[in-house]
Short mmCIF file of C-alpha atoms in Angstrom, two decimals:
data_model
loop_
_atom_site.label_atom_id
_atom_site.label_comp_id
_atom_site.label_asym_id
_atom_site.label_seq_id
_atom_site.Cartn_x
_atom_site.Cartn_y
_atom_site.Cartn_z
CA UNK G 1 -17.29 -7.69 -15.36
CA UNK G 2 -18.40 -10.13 -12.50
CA UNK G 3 -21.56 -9.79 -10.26
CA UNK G 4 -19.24 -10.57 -7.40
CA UNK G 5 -16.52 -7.27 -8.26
CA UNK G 6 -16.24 -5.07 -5.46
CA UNK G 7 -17.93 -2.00 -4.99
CA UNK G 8 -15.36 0.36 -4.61
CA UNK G 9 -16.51 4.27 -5.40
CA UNK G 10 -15.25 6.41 -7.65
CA UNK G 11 -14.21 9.90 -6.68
CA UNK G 12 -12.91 12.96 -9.02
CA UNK G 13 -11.44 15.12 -6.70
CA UNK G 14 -11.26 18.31 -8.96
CA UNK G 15 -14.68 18.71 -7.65
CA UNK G 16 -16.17 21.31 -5.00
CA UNK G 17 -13.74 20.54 -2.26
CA UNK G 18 -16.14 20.54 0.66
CA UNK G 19 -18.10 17.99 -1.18
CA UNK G 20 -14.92 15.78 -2.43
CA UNK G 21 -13.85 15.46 1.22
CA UNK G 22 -17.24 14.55 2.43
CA UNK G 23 -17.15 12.11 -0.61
CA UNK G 24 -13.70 10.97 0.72
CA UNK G 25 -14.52 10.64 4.66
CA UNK G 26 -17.68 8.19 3.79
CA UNK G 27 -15.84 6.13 1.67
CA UNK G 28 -13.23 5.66 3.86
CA UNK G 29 -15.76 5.05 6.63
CA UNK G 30 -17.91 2.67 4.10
CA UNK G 31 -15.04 0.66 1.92
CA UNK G 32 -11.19 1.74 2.68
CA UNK G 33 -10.92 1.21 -0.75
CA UNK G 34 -11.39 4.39 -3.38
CA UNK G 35 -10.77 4.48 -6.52
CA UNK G 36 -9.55 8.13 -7.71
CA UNK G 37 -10.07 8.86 -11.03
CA UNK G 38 -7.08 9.81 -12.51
CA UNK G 39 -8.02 12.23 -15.95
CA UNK G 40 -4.49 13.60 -15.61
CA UNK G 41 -4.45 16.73 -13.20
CA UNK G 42 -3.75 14.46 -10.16
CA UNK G 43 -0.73 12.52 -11.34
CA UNK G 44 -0.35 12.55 -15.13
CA UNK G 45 -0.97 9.90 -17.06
CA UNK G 46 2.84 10.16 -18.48
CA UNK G 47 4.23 9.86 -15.42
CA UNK G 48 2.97 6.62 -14.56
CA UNK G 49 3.55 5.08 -17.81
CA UNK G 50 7.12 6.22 -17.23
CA UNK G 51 7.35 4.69 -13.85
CA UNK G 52 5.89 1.35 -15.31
CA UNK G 53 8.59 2.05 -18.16
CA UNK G 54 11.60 2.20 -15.21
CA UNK G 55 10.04 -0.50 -13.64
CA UNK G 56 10.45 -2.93 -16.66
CA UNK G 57 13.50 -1.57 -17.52
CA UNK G 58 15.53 -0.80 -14.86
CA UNK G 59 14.54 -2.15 -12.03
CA UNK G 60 14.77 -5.83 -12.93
CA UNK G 61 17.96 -5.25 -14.21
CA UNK G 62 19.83 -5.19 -10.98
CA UNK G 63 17.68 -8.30 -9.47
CA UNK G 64 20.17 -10.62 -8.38
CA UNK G 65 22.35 -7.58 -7.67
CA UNK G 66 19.28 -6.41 -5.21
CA UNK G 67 19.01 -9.76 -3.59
CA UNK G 68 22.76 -10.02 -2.97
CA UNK G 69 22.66 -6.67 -1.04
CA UNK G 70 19.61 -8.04 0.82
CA UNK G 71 21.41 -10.61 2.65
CA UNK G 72 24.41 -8.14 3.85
CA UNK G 73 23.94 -6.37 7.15
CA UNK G 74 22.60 -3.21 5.48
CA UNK G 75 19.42 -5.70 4.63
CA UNK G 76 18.32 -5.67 8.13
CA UNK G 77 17.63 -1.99 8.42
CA UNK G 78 14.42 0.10 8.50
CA UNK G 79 12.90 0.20 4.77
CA UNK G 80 13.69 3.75 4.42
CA UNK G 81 17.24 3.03 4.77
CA UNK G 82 17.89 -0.08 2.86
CA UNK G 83 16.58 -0.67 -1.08
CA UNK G 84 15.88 -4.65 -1.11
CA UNK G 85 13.75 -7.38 -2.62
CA UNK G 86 11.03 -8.63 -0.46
CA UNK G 87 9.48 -12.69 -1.46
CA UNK G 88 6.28 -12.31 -0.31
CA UNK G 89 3.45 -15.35 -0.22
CA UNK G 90 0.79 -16.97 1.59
CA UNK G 91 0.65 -18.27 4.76
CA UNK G 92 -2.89 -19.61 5.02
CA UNK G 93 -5.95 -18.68 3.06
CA UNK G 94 -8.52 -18.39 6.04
CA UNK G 95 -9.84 -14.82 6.80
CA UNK G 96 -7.64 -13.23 8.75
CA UNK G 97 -7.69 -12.68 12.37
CA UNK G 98 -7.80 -8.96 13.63
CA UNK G 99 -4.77 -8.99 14.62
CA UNK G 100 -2.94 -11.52 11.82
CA UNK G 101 -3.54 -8.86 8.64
CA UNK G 102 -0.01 -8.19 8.21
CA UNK G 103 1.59 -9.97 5.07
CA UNK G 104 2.27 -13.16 5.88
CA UNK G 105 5.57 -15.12 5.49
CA UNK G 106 5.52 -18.04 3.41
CA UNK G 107 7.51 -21.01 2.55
CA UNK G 108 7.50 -21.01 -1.17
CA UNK G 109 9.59 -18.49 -2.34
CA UNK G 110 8.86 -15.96 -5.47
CA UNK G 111 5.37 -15.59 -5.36
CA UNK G 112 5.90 -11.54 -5.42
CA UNK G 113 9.07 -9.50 -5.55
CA UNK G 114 9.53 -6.09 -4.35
CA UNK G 115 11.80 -3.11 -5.12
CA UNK G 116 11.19 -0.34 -2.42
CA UNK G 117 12.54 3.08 -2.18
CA UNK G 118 12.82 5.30 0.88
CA UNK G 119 12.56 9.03 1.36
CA UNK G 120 14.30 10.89 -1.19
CA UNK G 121 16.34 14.26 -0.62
CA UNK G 122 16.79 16.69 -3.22
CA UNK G 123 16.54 13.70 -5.80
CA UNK G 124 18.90 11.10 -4.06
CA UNK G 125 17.54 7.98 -2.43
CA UNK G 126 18.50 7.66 0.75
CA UNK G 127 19.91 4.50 0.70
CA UNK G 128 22.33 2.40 -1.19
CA UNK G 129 21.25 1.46 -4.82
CA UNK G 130 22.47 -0.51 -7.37
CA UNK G 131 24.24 1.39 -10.18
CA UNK G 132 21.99 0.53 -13.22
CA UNK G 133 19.11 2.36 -10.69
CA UNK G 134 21.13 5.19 -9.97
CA UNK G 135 21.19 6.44 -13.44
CA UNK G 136 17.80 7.31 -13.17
CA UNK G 137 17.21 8.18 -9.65
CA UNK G 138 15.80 11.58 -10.16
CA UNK G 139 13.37 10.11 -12.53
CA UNK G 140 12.43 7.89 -9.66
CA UNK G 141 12.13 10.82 -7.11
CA UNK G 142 10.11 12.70 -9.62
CA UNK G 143 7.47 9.82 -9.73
CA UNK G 144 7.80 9.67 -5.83
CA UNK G 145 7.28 13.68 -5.68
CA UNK G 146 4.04 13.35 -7.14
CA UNK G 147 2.81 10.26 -4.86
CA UNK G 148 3.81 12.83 -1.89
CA UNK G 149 2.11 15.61 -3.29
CA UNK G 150 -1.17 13.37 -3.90
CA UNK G 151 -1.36 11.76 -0.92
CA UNK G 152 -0.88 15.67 1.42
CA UNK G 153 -4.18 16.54 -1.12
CA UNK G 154 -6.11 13.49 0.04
CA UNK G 155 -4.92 13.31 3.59
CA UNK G 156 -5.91 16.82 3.90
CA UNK G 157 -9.65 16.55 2.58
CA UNK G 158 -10.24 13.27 5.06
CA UNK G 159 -9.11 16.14 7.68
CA UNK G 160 -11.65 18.68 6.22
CA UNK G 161 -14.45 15.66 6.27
CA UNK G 162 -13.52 15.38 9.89
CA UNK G 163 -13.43 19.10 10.53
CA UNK G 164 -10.02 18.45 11.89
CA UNK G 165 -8.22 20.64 9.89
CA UNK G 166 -4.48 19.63 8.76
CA UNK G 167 -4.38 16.67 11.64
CA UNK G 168 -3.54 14.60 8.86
CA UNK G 169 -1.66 16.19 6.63
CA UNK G 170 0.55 17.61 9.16
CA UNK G 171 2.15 14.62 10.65
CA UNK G 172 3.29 13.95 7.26
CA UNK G 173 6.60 15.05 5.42
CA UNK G 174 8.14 17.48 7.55
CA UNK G 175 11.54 15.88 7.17
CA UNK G 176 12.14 13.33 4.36
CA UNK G 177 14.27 10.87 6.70
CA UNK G 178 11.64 10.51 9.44
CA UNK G 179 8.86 8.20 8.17
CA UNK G 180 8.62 4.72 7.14
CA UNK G 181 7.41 6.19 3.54
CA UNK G 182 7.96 3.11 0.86
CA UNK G 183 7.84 3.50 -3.27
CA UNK G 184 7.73 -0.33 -3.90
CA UNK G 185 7.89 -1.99 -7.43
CA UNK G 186 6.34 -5.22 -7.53
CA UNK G 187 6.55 -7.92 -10.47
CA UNK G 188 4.42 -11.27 -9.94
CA UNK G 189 6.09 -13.62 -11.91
CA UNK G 190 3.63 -15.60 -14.36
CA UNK G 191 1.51 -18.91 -12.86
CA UNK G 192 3.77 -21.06 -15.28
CA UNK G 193 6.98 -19.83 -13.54
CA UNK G 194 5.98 -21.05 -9.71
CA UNK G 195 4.50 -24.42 -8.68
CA UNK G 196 1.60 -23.16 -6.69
CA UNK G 197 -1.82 -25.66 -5.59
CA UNK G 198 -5.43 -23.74 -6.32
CA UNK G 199 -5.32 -22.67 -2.86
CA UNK G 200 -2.02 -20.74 -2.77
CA UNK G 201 -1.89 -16.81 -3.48
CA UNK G 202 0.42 -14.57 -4.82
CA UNK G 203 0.31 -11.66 -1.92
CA UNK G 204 -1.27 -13.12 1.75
CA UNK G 205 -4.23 -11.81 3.42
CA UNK G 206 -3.17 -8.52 5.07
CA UNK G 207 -4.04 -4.74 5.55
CA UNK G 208 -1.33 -2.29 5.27
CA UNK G 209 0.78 -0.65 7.86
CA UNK G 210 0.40 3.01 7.52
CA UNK G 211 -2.19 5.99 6.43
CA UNK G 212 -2.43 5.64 3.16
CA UNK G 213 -1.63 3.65 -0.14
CA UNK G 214 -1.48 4.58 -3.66
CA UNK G 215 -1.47 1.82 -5.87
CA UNK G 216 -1.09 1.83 -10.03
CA UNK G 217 -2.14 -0.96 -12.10
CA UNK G 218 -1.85 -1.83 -15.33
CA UNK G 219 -5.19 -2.43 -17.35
CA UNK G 220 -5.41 -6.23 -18.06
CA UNK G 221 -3.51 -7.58 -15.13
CA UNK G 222 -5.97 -9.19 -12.66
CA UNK G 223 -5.14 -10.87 -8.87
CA UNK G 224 -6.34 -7.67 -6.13
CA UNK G 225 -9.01 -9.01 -4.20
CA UNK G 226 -10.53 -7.46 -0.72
CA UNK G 227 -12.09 -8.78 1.77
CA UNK G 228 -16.04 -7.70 2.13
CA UNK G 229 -17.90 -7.22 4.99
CA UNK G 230 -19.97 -10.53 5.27
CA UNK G 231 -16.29 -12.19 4.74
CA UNK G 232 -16.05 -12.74 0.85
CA UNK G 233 -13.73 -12.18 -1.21
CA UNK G 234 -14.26 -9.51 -4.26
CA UNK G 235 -12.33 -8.92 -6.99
CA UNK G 236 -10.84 -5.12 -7.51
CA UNK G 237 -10.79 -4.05 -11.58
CA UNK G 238 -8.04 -1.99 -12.44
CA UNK G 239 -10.70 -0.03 -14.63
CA UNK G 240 -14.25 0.11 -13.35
CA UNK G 241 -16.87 1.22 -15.67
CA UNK G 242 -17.07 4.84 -16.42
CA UNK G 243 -13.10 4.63 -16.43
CA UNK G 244 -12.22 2.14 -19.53
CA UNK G 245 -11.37 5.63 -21.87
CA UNK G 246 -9.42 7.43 -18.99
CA UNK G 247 -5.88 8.15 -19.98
CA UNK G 248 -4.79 6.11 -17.12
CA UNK G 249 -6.81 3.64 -14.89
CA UNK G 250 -7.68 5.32 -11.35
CA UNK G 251 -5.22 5.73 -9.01
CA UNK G 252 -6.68 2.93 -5.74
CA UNK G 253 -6.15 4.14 -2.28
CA UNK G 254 -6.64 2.34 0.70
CA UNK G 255 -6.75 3.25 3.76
CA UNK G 256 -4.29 2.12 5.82
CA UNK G 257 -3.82 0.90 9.68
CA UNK G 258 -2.97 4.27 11.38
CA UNK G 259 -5.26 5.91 9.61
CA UNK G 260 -7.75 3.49 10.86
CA UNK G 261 -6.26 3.91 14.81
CA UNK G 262 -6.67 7.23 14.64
CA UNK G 263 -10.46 7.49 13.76
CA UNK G 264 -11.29 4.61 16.10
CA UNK G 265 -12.07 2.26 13.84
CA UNK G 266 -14.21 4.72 11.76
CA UNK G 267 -11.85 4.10 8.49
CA UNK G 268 -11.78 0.79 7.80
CA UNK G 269 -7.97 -0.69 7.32
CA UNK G 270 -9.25 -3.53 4.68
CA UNK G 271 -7.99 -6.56 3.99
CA UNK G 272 -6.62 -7.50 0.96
CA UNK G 273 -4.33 -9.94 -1.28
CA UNK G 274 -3.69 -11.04 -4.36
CA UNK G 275 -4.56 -14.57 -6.02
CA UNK G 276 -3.94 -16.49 -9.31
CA UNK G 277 -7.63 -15.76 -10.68
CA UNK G 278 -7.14 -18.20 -13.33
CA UNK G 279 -7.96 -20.79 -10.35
CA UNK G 280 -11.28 -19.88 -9.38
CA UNK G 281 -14.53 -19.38 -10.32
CA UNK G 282 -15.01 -15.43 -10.94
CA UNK G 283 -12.76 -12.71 -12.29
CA UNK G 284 -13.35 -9.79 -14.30
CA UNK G 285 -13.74 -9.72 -17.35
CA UNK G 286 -11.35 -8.77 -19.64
CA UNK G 287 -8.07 -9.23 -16.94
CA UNK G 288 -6.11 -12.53 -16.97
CA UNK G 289 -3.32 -13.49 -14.76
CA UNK G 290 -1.35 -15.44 -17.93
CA UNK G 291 1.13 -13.05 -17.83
CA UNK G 292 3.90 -11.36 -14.74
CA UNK G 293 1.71 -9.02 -13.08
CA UNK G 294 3.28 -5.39 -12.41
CA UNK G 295 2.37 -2.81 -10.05
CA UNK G 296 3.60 0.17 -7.81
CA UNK G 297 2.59 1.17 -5.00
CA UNK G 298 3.91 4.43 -2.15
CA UNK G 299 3.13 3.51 1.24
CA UNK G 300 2.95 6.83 3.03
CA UNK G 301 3.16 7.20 7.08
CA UNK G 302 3.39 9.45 8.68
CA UNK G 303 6.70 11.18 11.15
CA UNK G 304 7.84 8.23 13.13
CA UNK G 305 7.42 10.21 16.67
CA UNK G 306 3.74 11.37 15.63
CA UNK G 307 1.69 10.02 18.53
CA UNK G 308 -1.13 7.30 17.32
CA UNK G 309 -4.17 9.27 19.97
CA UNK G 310 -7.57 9.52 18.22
CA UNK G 311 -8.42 12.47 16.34
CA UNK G 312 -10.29 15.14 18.14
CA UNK G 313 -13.60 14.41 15.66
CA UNK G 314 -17.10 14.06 16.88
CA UNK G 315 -17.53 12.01 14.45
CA UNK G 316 -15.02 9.75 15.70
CA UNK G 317 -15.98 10.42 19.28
CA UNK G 318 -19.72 9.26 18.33
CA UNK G 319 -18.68 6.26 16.07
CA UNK G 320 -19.82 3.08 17.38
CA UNK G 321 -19.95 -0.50 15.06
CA UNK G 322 -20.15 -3.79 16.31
CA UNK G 323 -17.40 -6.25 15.36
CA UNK G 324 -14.91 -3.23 14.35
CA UNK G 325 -11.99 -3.17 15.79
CA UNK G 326 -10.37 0.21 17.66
CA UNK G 327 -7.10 0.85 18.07
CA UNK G 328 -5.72 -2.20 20.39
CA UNK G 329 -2.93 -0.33 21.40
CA UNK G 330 -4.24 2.91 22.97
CA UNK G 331 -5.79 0.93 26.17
CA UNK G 332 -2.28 0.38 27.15
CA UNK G 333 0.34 2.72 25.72
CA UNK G 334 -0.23 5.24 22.59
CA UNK G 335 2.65 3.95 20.46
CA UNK G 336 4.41 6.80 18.23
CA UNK G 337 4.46 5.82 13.89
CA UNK G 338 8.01 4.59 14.63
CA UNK G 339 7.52 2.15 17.22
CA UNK G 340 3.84 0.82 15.42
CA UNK G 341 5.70 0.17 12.23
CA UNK G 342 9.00 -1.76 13.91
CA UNK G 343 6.35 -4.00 15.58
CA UNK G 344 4.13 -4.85 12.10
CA UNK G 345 7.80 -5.09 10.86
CA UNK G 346 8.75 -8.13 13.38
CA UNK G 347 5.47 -9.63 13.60
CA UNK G 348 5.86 -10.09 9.34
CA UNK G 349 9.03 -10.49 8.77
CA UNK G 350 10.66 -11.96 12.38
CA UNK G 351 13.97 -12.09 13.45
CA UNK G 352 15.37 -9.44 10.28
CA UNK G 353 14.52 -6.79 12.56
CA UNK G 354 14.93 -7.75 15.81
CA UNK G 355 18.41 -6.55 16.51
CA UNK G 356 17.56 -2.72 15.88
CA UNK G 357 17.12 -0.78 18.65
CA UNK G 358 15.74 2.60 18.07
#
């Protein structure tokens, strides 16, 4: 593995909960990246291998069926309400600004492609899918069940680390069709199939819009890289040592935005994208970007009318960094979930959602 691989930590959470959360709460303070390690209890290793197995065998499948739908109406609604493929790419290569770490648009086309899910209610999507999908949609909602179920566990310990009880956890879920909650598929085609130049990237510098992400990889596949403190770039192994004889590679969260608004800065929202590796200098060892690169990933936020007001943490209260950046919205109006994500929506992806109004 490279000298340069970030230093992400590794946290079982089947340990003594006080000192998992405390585990949890520095990390999130210290990286925004943590790797859980997945030995099976937290989301089996079956289950993932079956959503990878839907993913290659389903979901591509209804492609140009997906795209179709995407440019109808319906494609210009709220994620939760509309399936569609997303072409995601660079737009420069610079560090981001502080307020430019949304995922950029780009002119070349097919750099990643995206099959997201909403909410799902008592195993139906809640929005139109292809028929070739719908076959399998409870198998889908199952592997979306779990993803909920993880992400209430670890929302619920940063809340213990903060001694602010179920803050967290409890402006999550309460009704299936109120969040902006995403299960996204994503296939990177190969280098060979795209003209790209050493500087382009597969997934632009950005941080991600809500609390939390889960994201499974598949061992070999390189390309996640985050951006470091001192303004490097780091590599992110999909198995760090200690984890190469797991039955699955660890689950990676990251911390996302509001999660980030809401302690003040104190949880870092971290940059990250996703590069050809084969172009540069260091990788890890043993991953290769040769092949399509597959991953999945569940966005959670939280209830779109949850308010975005700092948590009531002295911790929080007390925290004080130079260079991070608070909330920028709370000096001048404490946005709800709802509006936060419409705006990250229209600042990425422009005029697709401009015309809806609530």
């Amino acid at each position: 593995m490279s000298p340069a691989s970030a230093d992400i930590p590794i946290i079982d959470l089947s340990g003594p909960q006080a000192e998992v959360s405390k585990q949890l709460v520095d990390a999130a303070a210290d990286h925004g990246f943590i790797y859980i390690q997945n030995l099976g209890y937290d989301i089996p290793a079956a289950s993932i291998d079956d959503a990878f197995a839907l993913m290659l065998t389903k979901v591509h499948q209804v492609r140009k069926a997906v795209q179709r739908t995407s440019r109808r109406k319906a494609g210009v609604l709220h994620p939760n309400q509309q399936s569609r493929m997303d072409k995601h790419a660079r737009r420069d290569t610079g560090p981001p600004e502080p307020k430019g770490t949304h995922l950029p648009i780009n002119p070349l086309h097919h750099l990643a492609i995206a099959f997201n899910f909403g909410e799902f209610i008592n195993n139906k999507a809640q929005q139109p899918i292809p028929p070739t999908v719908a076959a399998d949609e409870a198998r889908f909602s199952a592997f979306a069940d779990l993803c909920r179920v993880l992400c209430l566990k670890i929302l619920a310990l940063l809340g213990q680390g903060l001694q602010v009880n179920d803050f967290f956890s409890s402006a999550h879920f309460k009704s299936p069709s109120g969040s902006g909650t995403i299960l996204r598929f994503l296939r990177y085609p190969p280098p060979s199939s795209t003209s790209h130049t050493v500087d382009d990237v597969r997934a632009g510098a950005h941080s991600d819009y809500g609390s939390i992400t889960l994201l499974f990889r598949l061992r070999g596949q390189a390309g996640l890289e985050i951006l470091k403190k001192d303004g490097t770039w780091a590599p992110v192994p999909v198995s760090p040592p200690g984890t190469e004889n797991d039955p699955s590679p660890p689950i990676l969260i990251n911390i996302g935005d509001l999660l980030s608004y809401w302690t003040n800065g104190l949880f870092r929202s971290t940059v990250h994208r996703v590069v050809f590796p084969t172009n540069r200098a260091e990788g890890v060892e043993g991953e290769s970007s040769t092949d399509p690169r597959y991953s999945i990933a569940f966005f959670c936020h939280p209830m779109d009318d949850v308010l975005l007001e700092p948590v009531p943490s002295e911790r929080v209260r007390g925290f004080v960094e130079e260079g991070v950046v608070k909330n920028p919205y709370a000096e001048r109006k404490v946005l709800t979930a709802g509006e936060h994500l419409l705006m990250r929506l229209r600042e990425t992806y422009g005029t697709l959602y401009e015309d809806k109004k609530d």
